[in-house]
XYZ file of C-alpha atoms in Angstrom:
764
model
C -48.594 -22.061 39.992
C -46.765 -25.127 38.764
C -44.641 -26.814 41.371
C -40.931 -26.880 40.455
C -39.460 -30.328 39.907
C -36.381 -31.264 41.879
C -34.940 -34.587 40.785
C -32.640 -35.031 43.785
C -33.279 -33.368 47.153
C -29.876 -34.184 48.595
C -28.183 -31.605 50.799
C -25.851 -29.992 48.290
C -28.219 -30.126 45.315
C -31.132 -28.771 47.325
C -29.057 -25.872 48.635
C -27.721 -25.131 45.164
C -31.262 -25.221 43.804
C -32.438 -22.757 46.449
C -29.678 -20.312 45.599
C -30.343 -20.475 41.849
C -34.164 -20.378 42.011
C -36.024 -17.563 40.232
C -36.257 -14.363 42.234
C -39.899 -14.216 43.192
C -41.646 -13.423 46.436
C -44.141 -16.129 47.322
C -46.679 -15.935 50.108
C -46.024 -18.138 53.114
C -47.717 -21.482 52.743
C -47.223 -21.961 49.009
C -45.722 -25.366 48.244
C -46.411 -29.006 48.991
C -44.483 -29.446 52.205
C -46.751 -32.119 53.566
C -45.791 -34.292 50.603
C -42.108 -34.305 51.541
C -40.839 -37.751 52.402
C -38.729 -38.462 55.497
C -35.739 -38.955 53.192
C -36.173 -35.425 51.860
C -36.458 -33.812 55.327
C -32.725 -33.560 55.931
C -31.128 -31.007 58.243
C -28.853 -28.951 56.006
C -25.469 -28.025 57.476
C -25.000 -24.417 58.511
C -23.387 -22.369 55.754
C -21.115 -20.625 56.523
C -20.049 -22.383 59.742
C -20.776 -20.463 62.925
C -17.742 -18.361 63.858
C -18.514 -18.840 67.549
C -17.731 -22.559 67.207
C -14.111 -21.594 66.540
C -13.609 -18.316 68.391
C -15.753 -16.350 70.797
C -15.511 -13.282 73.003
C -14.410 -15.431 75.927
C -11.424 -16.675 73.942
C -10.329 -13.090 73.331
C -10.710 -12.217 77.015
C -8.718 -15.279 78.101
C -5.960 -14.566 75.593
C -5.612 -10.909 76.556
C -5.663 -11.726 80.287
C -3.120 -14.555 80.268
C 0.071 -12.469 79.780
C -0.460 -10.656 83.098
C -2.013 -13.543 85.014
C 1.325 -14.170 86.822
C 0.898 -10.705 88.374
C -2.341 -11.720 90.132
C -1.623 -11.740 93.852
C -1.907 -14.928 95.893
C -0.452 -14.748 99.391
C 0.036 -17.349 102.104
C 0.022 -15.686 105.526
C 1.852 -16.742 108.652
C -1.518 -17.942 109.917
C -1.639 -20.436 107.055
C -4.548 -18.748 105.301
C -4.402 -18.031 101.586
C -5.521 -14.679 100.211
C -6.440 -14.365 96.552
C -6.859 -10.762 95.415
C -9.655 -11.199 92.903
C -9.055 -9.285 89.651
C -12.746 -9.462 88.678
C -15.842 -7.868 90.209
C -18.043 -10.072 92.372
C -21.620 -8.945 91.772
C -23.392 -11.967 93.178
C -22.429 -14.411 90.434
C -20.156 -16.403 92.762
C -16.777 -15.912 91.076
C -15.052 -15.169 94.396
C -16.026 -18.633 95.604
C -15.040 -20.157 92.252
C -11.630 -18.477 92.433
C -11.204 -19.677 95.998
C -12.032 -23.241 94.928
C -9.458 -23.202 92.123
C -6.788 -21.993 94.547
C -7.764 -24.312 97.396
C -7.712 -27.365 95.117
C -4.169 -26.902 93.888
C -2.876 -25.774 97.296
C -4.410 -28.741 99.121
C -6.016 -26.222 101.434
C -9.543 -26.280 102.891
C -11.791 -23.795 101.096
C -12.682 -22.109 104.363
C -9.001 -21.133 104.705
C -9.054 -19.038 101.514
C -9.967 -15.343 101.597
C -10.931 -13.610 98.344
C -11.064 -9.801 98.617
C -11.221 -7.572 95.544
C -8.013 -6.299 94.050
C -7.573 -2.538 93.727
C -7.235 -1.170 90.206
C -3.771 -2.140 88.977
C -2.903 -0.686 85.549
C -0.065 -3.181 85.180
C -2.700 -5.933 84.842
C -3.694 -4.215 81.566
C -6.558 -6.331 80.100
C -6.804 -8.621 83.102
C -9.242 -6.668 85.261
C -12.391 -6.406 83.161
C -15.487 -8.335 84.246
C -17.735 -9.204 81.332
C -18.555 -11.565 78.508
C -19.318 -14.502 80.826
C -15.566 -15.082 80.837
C -14.552 -14.780 84.499
C -14.553 -18.534 85.117
C -12.676 -19.184 81.880
C -10.041 -16.523 82.606
C -9.543 -17.552 86.224
C -9.405 -21.240 85.343
C -6.714 -20.518 82.750
C -4.385 -18.951 85.312
C -5.245 -19.502 88.967
C -4.506 -23.258 89.148
C -1.000 -22.582 87.828
C -0.454 -19.779 90.347
C -1.672 -21.952 93.226
C 0.312 -24.988 92.089
C 3.455 -22.847 91.886
C 2.846 -21.603 95.438
C 2.462 -25.183 96.658
C 5.749 -26.187 95.006
C 7.544 -23.312 96.725
C 6.090 -24.404 100.061
C 7.289 -27.927 99.373
C 10.741 -26.608 98.495
C 10.836 -24.652 101.761
C 9.846 -27.772 103.686
C 12.505 -29.815 101.875
C 15.156 -27.341 103.031
C 13.803 -27.381 106.590
C 13.687 -31.143 106.905
C 16.666 -31.985 104.686
C 14.733 -34.279 102.376
C 13.806 -34.330 98.696
C 10.507 -32.775 97.727
C 9.450 -36.124 96.265
C 9.387 -37.453 99.841
C 6.854 -34.825 100.937
C 3.088 -34.618 100.674
C 0.571 -31.889 101.439
C -2.820 -32.093 103.071
C -5.146 -29.437 104.496
C -2.456 -26.754 104.611
C 0.268 -28.923 106.144
C 3.421 -30.433 104.603
C 4.286 -33.927 105.866
C 7.465 -35.976 105.586
C 7.430 -39.727 105.216
C 8.565 -40.182 108.830
C 5.748 -38.073 110.281
C 7.372 -34.661 110.669
C 5.161 -31.748 109.637
C 5.080 -27.992 109.059
C 2.107 -25.785 108.372
C 1.935 -23.487 105.381
C 2.049 -20.568 107.789
C 5.336 -21.774 109.258
C 6.825 -22.162 105.771
C 5.445 -19.054 104.081
C 8.296 -16.651 104.896
C 11.006 -19.023 103.691
C 8.959 -20.026 100.635
C 8.637 -16.384 99.585
C 12.427 -16.207 99.164
C 12.596 -19.159 96.805
C 12.503 -18.830 93.011
C 9.419 -19.622 90.990
C 9.359 -23.223 89.788
C 9.966 -23.784 86.096
C 7.898 -26.940 85.740
C 4.376 -27.052 87.124
C 2.098 -30.067 86.973
C -1.572 -29.612 87.796
C -3.737 -32.127 89.583
C -5.560 -34.748 87.602
C -9.337 -34.265 87.755
C -9.668 -37.715 89.311
C -7.796 -36.357 92.349
C -10.062 -33.331 92.861
C -11.483 -32.918 96.346
C -13.022 -29.465 95.928
C -13.571 -28.737 92.243
C -16.786 -30.236 90.946
C -18.404 -30.553 94.358
C -21.121 -28.169 95.588
C -19.666 -25.420 97.760
C -21.420 -22.790 99.840
C -20.485 -19.267 98.826
C -17.616 -17.873 100.864
C -19.664 -14.782 101.691
C -23.014 -16.546 102.234
C -23.064 -16.208 106.015
C -22.064 -12.544 105.853
C -24.828 -11.847 103.327
C -27.633 -13.475 105.317
C -26.460 -11.987 108.615
C -26.000 -8.469 107.237
C -22.249 -8.316 107.774
C -21.466 -8.146 104.055
C -20.380 -4.633 103.099
C -21.499 -3.508 99.665
C -20.609 -0.215 98.029
C -23.302 1.806 99.774
C -22.301 0.324 103.168
C -18.698 1.511 103.065
C -17.841 4.423 105.327
C -14.860 6.651 104.611
C -13.979 9.193 107.327
C -15.140 12.655 106.330
C -17.071 11.524 103.236
C -20.259 13.584 103.062
C -23.603 12.177 101.877
C -24.397 13.388 98.356
C -27.350 12.832 96.047
C -27.979 13.805 92.462
C -30.965 15.129 90.559
C -30.864 14.490 86.843
C -32.542 16.159 83.836
C -36.031 15.724 82.466
C -34.627 13.866 79.444
C -31.780 11.424 78.891
C -28.628 13.495 78.522
C -30.544 16.718 79.026
C -28.764 19.817 80.239
C -28.863 22.106 83.263
C -29.780 25.571 81.953
C -29.781 27.159 85.410
C -30.596 26.587 89.047
C -33.049 29.329 89.986
C -32.810 29.141 93.782
C -29.248 28.058 94.505
C -28.744 30.365 97.514
C -32.035 29.338 99.108
C -31.220 25.625 98.925
C -27.666 26.148 100.152
C -29.164 27.719 103.274
C -31.362 24.684 104.055
C -30.584 22.642 107.200
C -27.564 20.377 106.829
C -26.732 21.427 103.280
C -23.000 21.778 102.696
C -22.983 22.653 99.001
C -24.910 22.493 95.744
C -22.918 21.629 92.600
C -23.827 21.629 88.925
C -21.918 18.734 87.343
C -19.651 20.267 84.691
C -19.630 18.937 81.156
C -16.676 16.965 79.927
C -15.138 13.635 80.781
C -12.458 11.409 79.318
C -13.548 8.432 77.171
C -17.258 9.015 77.919
C -19.114 12.203 78.960
C -20.088 12.784 82.552
C -23.732 12.334 83.522
C -25.443 15.748 83.753
C -27.254 16.882 86.872
C -27.240 18.900 90.072
C -25.719 17.381 93.216
C -26.418 18.284 96.837
C -23.915 17.467 99.557
C -25.336 17.469 103.083
C -24.767 16.082 106.548
C -27.284 13.268 105.948
C -28.827 11.629 102.919
C -32.258 12.718 104.124
C -31.198 16.355 104.122
C -29.657 15.948 100.678
C -32.901 14.443 99.359
C -35.003 17.249 100.837
C -32.704 19.832 99.294
C -32.839 18.152 95.883
C -36.625 18.289 95.936
C -36.486 21.979 96.863
C -34.313 22.888 93.882
C -35.960 24.917 91.118
C -34.086 23.837 87.988
C -34.585 24.857 84.392
C -33.707 21.833 82.270
C -32.598 21.876 78.648
C -33.504 19.277 76.064
C -31.409 16.211 75.467
C -30.689 14.552 72.111
C -33.813 12.350 72.436
C -36.234 15.259 72.848
C -39.604 14.257 71.423
C -38.608 10.618 70.996
C -40.907 7.866 72.270
C -41.077 4.098 72.047
C -43.108 4.385 68.846
C -40.672 6.746 67.111
C -37.624 4.762 68.250
C -39.099 1.490 67.018
C -40.065 3.145 63.716
C -36.473 4.366 63.309
C -35.113 0.886 64.008
C -37.517 -0.762 61.578
C -36.573 1.698 58.871
C -32.872 1.066 59.471
C -33.217 -2.714 59.354
C -32.217 -4.018 55.902
C -34.771 -6.108 54.000
C -34.528 -9.866 54.114
C -33.535 -11.804 51.009
C -36.236 -12.838 48.558
C -37.105 -16.530 49.070
C -36.865 -18.977 46.160
C -39.839 -19.938 44.028
C -42.181 -22.398 45.691
C -40.706 -22.012 49.165
C -42.600 -21.596 52.381
C -41.404 -18.868 54.713
C -41.890 -18.598 58.433
C -41.109 -15.126 59.627
C -41.668 -12.558 62.306
C -40.665 -9.112 63.491
C -39.902 -8.869 67.204
C -39.795 -5.687 69.273
C -37.726 -5.575 72.446
C -38.079 -2.416 74.487
C -35.222 -0.830 76.384
C -34.445 -2.532 79.667
C -32.666 -1.464 82.831
C -30.528 -3.681 85.038
C -32.349 -2.370 88.125
C -30.042 -4.072 90.670
C -30.880 -3.872 94.342
C -27.942 -1.543 94.936
C -28.262 1.785 93.143
C -25.221 3.535 91.690
C -22.836 4.589 94.450
C -19.282 5.889 94.635
C -16.977 7.591 97.112
C -14.264 10.009 95.990
C -11.685 12.020 97.905
C -9.944 14.502 95.605
C -6.928 16.469 96.813
C -4.597 18.757 94.809
C -1.996 16.026 94.422
C -3.983 12.793 94.699
C -7.364 11.104 94.427
C -8.826 8.045 96.121
C -11.949 6.231 94.878
C -14.172 3.528 96.323
C -16.772 1.953 94.019
C -18.040 -1.238 92.435
C -16.327 -1.208 89.036
C -16.250 -3.825 86.298
C -13.470 -1.860 84.559
C -11.450 -0.325 87.411
C -8.282 0.283 85.401
C -9.863 2.551 82.781
C -11.906 4.204 85.552
C -8.666 5.100 87.341
C -6.970 6.207 84.135
C -9.851 8.410 82.988
C -10.131 10.057 86.408
C -6.401 10.784 86.343
C -6.797 12.392 82.907
C -9.761 14.480 84.065
C -7.881 15.742 87.130
C -4.520 16.243 85.439
C -2.874 13.696 87.742
C -0.473 10.859 87.062
C -1.923 7.377 87.244
C 0.124 6.604 90.358
C -1.575 9.552 92.098
C -5.000 7.869 91.833
C -6.030 4.863 93.922
C -9.212 2.998 93.007
C -10.629 0.487 95.492
C -13.020 -2.091 94.026
C -16.022 -2.815 96.249
C -18.506 -5.701 96.131
C -21.645 -4.814 94.215
C -25.263 -5.579 94.950
C -25.909 -6.516 91.323
C -24.655 -5.371 87.950
C -24.454 -7.834 85.019
C -22.893 -5.292 82.712
C -24.110 -1.993 84.039
C -20.945 -1.165 85.969
C -18.726 -1.595 82.920
C -18.858 2.205 82.936
C -17.871 4.359 85.888
C -20.561 7.074 85.684
C -21.047 7.562 89.449
C -17.276 7.772 89.917
C -17.166 10.614 87.402
C -19.841 12.515 89.338
C -18.373 11.862 92.794
C -14.912 12.988 91.654
C -16.256 16.295 90.349
C -18.328 16.933 93.464
C -15.328 16.286 95.704
C -13.105 18.476 93.533
C -15.554 21.388 93.552
C -16.578 21.213 97.208
C -13.231 20.325 98.741
C -14.843 17.505 100.729
C -14.743 13.747 100.287
C -18.011 12.787 98.598
C -20.175 9.727 99.211
C -22.573 9.706 96.273
C -25.752 7.650 96.048
C -28.266 7.907 93.222
C -31.973 7.954 93.969
C -33.819 4.934 92.583
C -35.799 7.178 90.215
C -32.765 8.426 88.329
C -31.021 5.092 88.783
C -33.742 3.540 86.601
C -34.220 6.424 84.186
C -30.782 7.899 83.640
C -28.253 5.098 84.079
C -27.226 2.827 81.267
C -29.847 0.681 79.551
C -30.033 -2.324 77.302
C -30.714 -0.779 73.888
C -34.161 -1.244 72.326
C -34.060 -3.658 69.413
C -36.074 -4.908 66.434
C -35.357 -8.409 65.130
C -36.599 -9.335 61.665
C -36.428 -13.092 61.118
C -37.221 -15.377 58.203
C -36.736 -19.115 57.833
C -37.193 -20.542 54.350
C -38.425 -24.110 53.956
C -38.357 -26.087 50.733
C -39.580 -29.667 50.350
C -39.650 -30.141 54.088
C -36.128 -28.814 54.638
C -35.073 -25.556 56.281
C -32.747 -24.257 53.593
C -31.990 -20.815 55.025
C -32.297 -18.736 58.157
C -31.926 -14.947 58.230
C -32.039 -12.587 61.188
C -31.547 -8.850 60.780
C -31.168 -6.939 64.008
C -31.525 -3.167 64.287
C -30.635 -1.833 67.723
C -29.795 1.488 69.275
C -26.021 1.421 69.239
C -24.315 -0.266 72.154
C -21.802 1.897 73.995
C -18.651 -0.226 74.159
C -16.139 2.560 74.699
C -14.841 0.841 77.827
C -12.916 -1.384 75.396
C -11.063 -4.163 77.189
C -10.954 -2.143 80.368
C -7.819 -0.057 79.862
C -6.732 3.170 78.215
C -5.518 2.028 74.794
C -8.601 0.056 73.773
C -10.952 2.563 75.406
C -9.401 5.464 73.502
C -9.594 3.421 70.302
C -13.326 3.099 70.838
C -13.954 6.731 71.799
C -12.181 8.838 69.163
C -13.151 11.321 67.938
C -15.009 12.291 71.132
C -17.543 14.490 69.334
C -18.864 11.525 67.324
C -21.603 9.588 69.063
C -21.028 6.404 67.068
C -17.292 6.198 66.478
C -15.692 3.788 64.059
C -13.946 2.113 66.988
C -17.152 1.677 68.970
C -18.923 0.264 65.920
C -16.078 -2.194 65.466
C -16.324 -3.343 69.081
C -20.087 -3.804 68.872
C -19.905 -5.792 65.657
C -17.101 -7.920 67.095
C -19.108 -8.624 70.248
C -22.128 -9.588 68.136
C -20.179 -11.926 65.863
C -18.330 -13.607 68.732
C -21.287 -14.015 71.077
C -24.499 -14.597 69.125
C -24.553 -18.244 67.999
C -27.170 -20.560 66.570
C -27.361 -24.204 67.606
C -29.206 -25.359 64.469
C -28.384 -26.736 61.038
C -30.636 -24.459 59.009
C -28.703 -24.303 55.765
C -27.607 -20.851 54.589
C -27.580 -18.855 57.829
C -26.987 -15.151 58.272
C -27.360 -12.848 61.275
C -26.766 -9.154 60.656
C -26.518 -6.354 63.215
C -27.280 -2.744 62.253
C -26.462 -0.350 65.115
C -28.508 2.863 64.969
C -26.736 5.911 66.469
C -29.473 7.326 68.689
C -27.941 9.167 71.648
C -29.056 6.911 74.488
C -27.093 5.737 77.523
C -26.520 2.076 76.692
C -24.342 -0.733 77.990
C -24.044 -4.498 77.833
C -27.016 -5.745 79.777
C -26.731 -9.494 80.532
C -26.829 -11.092 77.048
C -27.377 -7.687 75.456
C -27.807 -8.960 71.876
C -27.900 -12.680 72.582
C -31.091 -13.070 74.599
C -33.357 -11.135 72.192
C -31.718 -12.791 69.168
C -31.935 -16.319 70.486
C -35.398 -15.915 72.013
C -36.679 -14.641 68.671
C -35.020 -17.566 66.916
C -36.504 -20.114 69.317
C -39.969 -18.666 68.664
C -39.470 -19.103 64.919
C -38.236 -22.667 65.472
C -41.486 -23.520 67.247
C -43.463 -21.894 64.438
C -41.556 -23.846 61.761
C -42.300 -27.080 63.583
C -45.963 -26.129 63.834
C -46.189 -25.330 60.110
C -44.600 -28.683 59.290
C -46.846 -30.535 61.710
C -43.895 -31.696 63.785
C -43.360 -31.902 67.520
C -41.128 -28.984 68.650
C -38.842 -31.326 70.585
C -38.412 -33.813 67.740
C -37.849 -30.994 65.248
C -35.118 -29.476 67.412
C -33.384 -32.788 68.022
C -33.348 -33.376 64.264
C -31.749 -30.008 63.480
C -29.383 -29.379 66.384
C -25.786 -29.251 65.208
C -23.978 -30.619 68.247
C -24.563 -33.636 70.508
C -24.094 -31.587 73.696
C -27.057 -29.408 72.704
C -29.145 -32.496 71.993
C -28.212 -33.983 75.361
C -29.341 -31.010 77.466
C -32.531 -30.682 75.442
C -33.451 -34.325 75.937
C -32.783 -34.058 79.676
C -35.219 -31.177 80.196
C -37.831 -32.822 77.994
C -37.647 -35.973 80.097
C -37.678 -33.919 83.299
C -40.780 -31.896 82.433
C -42.682 -34.851 80.994
C -42.816 -33.484 77.474
C -45.873 -34.517 75.498
C -48.316 -34.949 78.366
C -51.742 -33.438 77.985
C -52.365 -30.064 79.625
C -55.562 -28.258 80.728
C -56.789 -25.433 78.498
C -54.914 -22.203 79.192
C -51.791 -24.056 80.327
C -48.980 -25.561 78.275
C -45.396 -26.762 78.120
C -42.644 -24.926 76.272
C -39.076 -25.782 75.419
C -35.922 -24.137 74.067
C -32.193 -24.756 73.767
C -29.155 -22.474 73.629
C -25.385 -22.461 73.217
C -23.048 -19.682 74.255
C -19.558 -19.204 75.646
C -18.632 -22.888 75.136
C -21.647 -23.916 77.235
C -24.952 -25.564 76.324
C -28.262 -25.229 78.102
C -31.918 -26.086 77.633
C -35.061 -25.168 79.504
C -38.568 -26.596 79.668
C -41.307 -24.671 81.434
C -44.927 -25.067 82.387
C -47.052 -21.930 82.211
C -50.492 -20.972 83.467
C -52.117 -18.319 81.251
C -55.680 -18.703 82.481
C -55.659 -15.194 83.966
C -55.681 -12.900 80.890
C -52.630 -10.702 80.648
C -50.949 -12.271 83.679
C -49.340 -15.506 82.500
C -47.202 -17.170 85.138
C -44.435 -19.761 85.013
C -45.313 -22.515 87.487
C -42.555 -25.059 86.832
C -39.158 -25.167 85.136
C -36.523 -27.778 84.367
C -33.103 -26.516 83.283
C -30.101 -28.522 82.089
C -26.696 -26.905 81.790
C -23.420 -28.211 80.377
C -20.489 -25.894 81.126
C -17.875 -28.459 80.142
C -16.086 -28.490 83.477
C -18.321 -27.530 86.410
C -16.269 -25.939 89.182
C -19.050 -25.254 91.702
C -22.361 -26.955 90.903
C -24.107 -24.879 93.576
C -22.999 -21.667 91.906
C -24.082 -22.957 88.514
C -27.509 -23.809 89.894
C -27.860 -20.325 91.370
C -26.865 -18.748 88.057
C -29.456 -20.807 86.193
C -32.144 -19.770 88.664
C -31.101 -16.150 88.225
C -31.261 -16.519 84.447
C -34.784 -17.908 84.771
C -35.804 -14.933 86.913
C -34.372 -12.524 84.343
C -36.207 -14.372 81.566
C -39.501 -14.133 83.450
C -38.836 -10.417 83.870
C -37.996 -9.430 80.295
C -40.240 -11.850 78.427
C -43.349 -11.455 80.566
C -43.147 -8.387 82.789
C -40.512 -5.670 82.472
C -39.627 -3.096 79.815
C -39.067 0.639 79.771
C -41.617 3.065 78.328
C -39.833 6.048 76.763
C -41.799 9.247 76.329
C -40.302 12.576 75.244
C -36.765 11.294 75.683
C -37.134 9.776 79.165
C -38.268 6.422 80.587
C -41.447 6.787 82.617
C -40.627 3.900 84.972
C -38.797 4.922 88.123
C -39.078 2.145 90.734
C -39.813 -1.531 91.214
C -43.511 -0.663 91.394
C -43.490 0.622 87.807
C -40.666 -1.556 86.474
C -41.928 -4.963 87.633
C -38.944 -7.285 87.587
C -39.728 -10.794 88.790
C -40.497 -11.121 92.463
C -40.656 -14.198 94.657
C -44.317 -14.816 93.816
C -43.467 -14.716 90.081
C -40.857 -17.445 90.470
C -42.046 -21.044 90.079
C -42.126 -23.178 93.207
C -40.860 -26.182 91.255
C -37.469 -25.599 89.632
C -35.004 -28.364 88.836
C -31.491 -27.567 87.638
C -29.520 -30.441 86.129
C -25.772 -29.789 85.999
C -24.284 -32.112 83.394
C -21.177 -34.000 84.570
C -17.642 -33.214 83.450
C -17.068 -35.065 80.199
C -13.589 -33.693 79.561
C -14.678 -30.609 77.602
C -13.092 -27.174 78.003
C -14.632 -24.974 80.664
C -17.438 -22.728 79.436
C -18.974 -19.480 80.648
C -22.046 -19.154 82.829
C -23.115 -15.590 83.713
C -25.160 -14.912 80.585
C -25.692 -18.491 79.448
C -28.721 -19.273 81.605
C -30.871 -16.457 80.211
C -31.708 -17.265 76.584
C -33.045 -20.826 76.721
C -35.377 -19.859 79.555
C -36.531 -16.831 77.536
C -37.290 -18.927 74.476
C -39.117 -21.567 76.485
C -41.298 -18.948 78.198
C -42.162 -17.192 74.930
C -43.010 -20.507 73.283
C -45.157 -21.766 76.134
C -46.993 -18.424 76.171
C -47.779 -18.909 72.475
C -49.015 -22.455 73.038
C -51.139 -21.486 76.054
C -52.703 -18.330 74.576
C -52.796 -19.160 70.864
C -51.079 -15.829 70.095
C -47.755 -15.133 68.416
C -45.276 -13.404 70.737
C -43.957 -10.374 68.905
C -43.753 -7.429 71.345
C -42.103 -7.758 74.728
C -42.934 -7.859 77.563
C -45.999 -10.040 76.954
C -48.022 -9.518 80.137
C -50.219 -6.489 80.778
C -48.105 -3.826 82.546
C -49.177 -2.479 85.945
C -50.910 0.855 86.282
C -48.849 3.571 87.959
C -48.502 7.336 88.180
C -45.113 8.404 86.771
C -42.817 10.651 88.757
C -42.690 13.953 86.815
C -39.634 14.206 84.528
C -36.633 15.875 86.122
C -38.004 15.439 89.640
C -37.646 12.988 92.507
C -40.496 11.599 94.600
C -41.217 12.959 98.052
C -39.967 10.636 100.822
C -42.777 8.344 101.982
C -42.713 9.658 105.534
C -43.264 13.202 104.219
C -45.897 12.387 101.601
């Protein structure tokens, strides 16, 4: 084949040439790339520009939260302590401490004098009580400093009245207001009078150069309670009269209960109070199906569940397996564009199995339903819509339902839906008793909401040494986003009509989330990422970086493979093509930290990746030992993170370490195996998320200093760069292309039979 002649390989002409080239599929490797001169190897600007550079999901969450931010409660007690009622769910990510720091800074109050309990569901907060999108820090930072500064001004005004001086003659320090002549009053002494004063009209925030708390490492406010066992999570809460209840769920996802064949026998078992078939129905989203047993103890409830003889009916995934689901996704994925004549293509198809959040705390909820009221206790990321949907189900007014938000032992997206609340409410309604529901780990893994399985088809096209286009088509089981922005209007918009599994509203939400979250840091010319949701009836939800981590990990793998085909160092290639200096800076820091370029023993290697998301930039370099076949292990990691304005460097470090652990899990170890409509995995023994011995002993987290940029997100940000680095180092160490995840050999185990629960260990 004759090589096409290009007289000028400048950016615009080269891109125009690529678009107008003859339509012809050419095998990868055709062309004379090695002959390209350094002048020709120019990073082409991204076309069209990345929408996430201008607007992302966090922006939408900040904008919708701001109107009701003045309604967030901050109180100064007569003891001088400040109480911030947190309108977001603390699930271990440290936002309670972050919120306390923002308040303490502007109040001139020691952090240890700030209490941060969860706020109950308050419908008047509207969009301001949803936890998700890595936006908690951005939302709280947009409003809390103003609220705290306003409170401080009112305290100053109260002191001015007390002492008969101008507020300009006063200063505050450590919760005390001082006059110039040495008189003083504590915040506690001034709080009652300050509460009667009007809100100030002009509020000036501290200059960052005056910060004493923000930007300095802080120990979590609840750290001591966690390590001493005093911290009360959802399953620890005791409500008088609430009876232990457990649930047994069908043999397939969304299966049905045909009949319970021995109801009277089980009801007569020791301690059993009642046996309830969960009725169909549910506002916004359907209730989880199953049979619940209420008993005097959880042990008695578990025994009774195992004694039940239940005839299960098929669910919508009957007969479906990993192979059939992946085949459906591949068929649904549109074809990639035909590359231009003479181009080299680097491409791959990546399979990501379904994943479960598998937090330490299983799904729990307490409900007390009476004829004229209902009270709920649960860990909820969307407490307002949970309250509103329960009120609709029970035929109550919203003001007749109280929903208490409890700390959660893990979540990262899973508790955006209120499934256990739905079950507990129905059990309490049908039995007449307050219900304390706790799922068994088996059904918690199999039947709760999953990250949807996905297939990513990727192609980069290279011409004359330049990446001229990048395409990524993603087919995924549709993401359930019917929680909307956490309140009734947007949830209803995503759920109508209720008989349609993939509504127009839900599709719109999913596409919006994809377009405002999945970004690329590279100048790769004509760039396109396309999501095709496939409406298989699976319980899905936004798992941490639900679309982002698979998309960006797949992209980082292709970036390494492009560099390899061009004979370039992966670090140098990335630095050449990264669009933004902040991305280049974090990448260079981890490369320097890991000692990039040093020689490694056979079976070991170094890997690197970079990521941008939620106005933050991060990079990761890892060292991996793959000398034991099928059991590759990360032995060292260096992570750099730039969140614009770091509030609590200690919290950021912890989040990065958690992201690394999640990356080790989903890239190397953990994925669900679906057979006949049900995951086989049912416990940590069969779903091997990273444990302490999987985590590298040497981990360095570099928090980039505040350079005056806007604050970025963190919760999901630390996941993708670590994933890409691990996949790339696995490829370098093993000589294989990573295409199906997880990469390590899964453990052998005997599955718990579908529709059953295991026998307690002490009875086995």
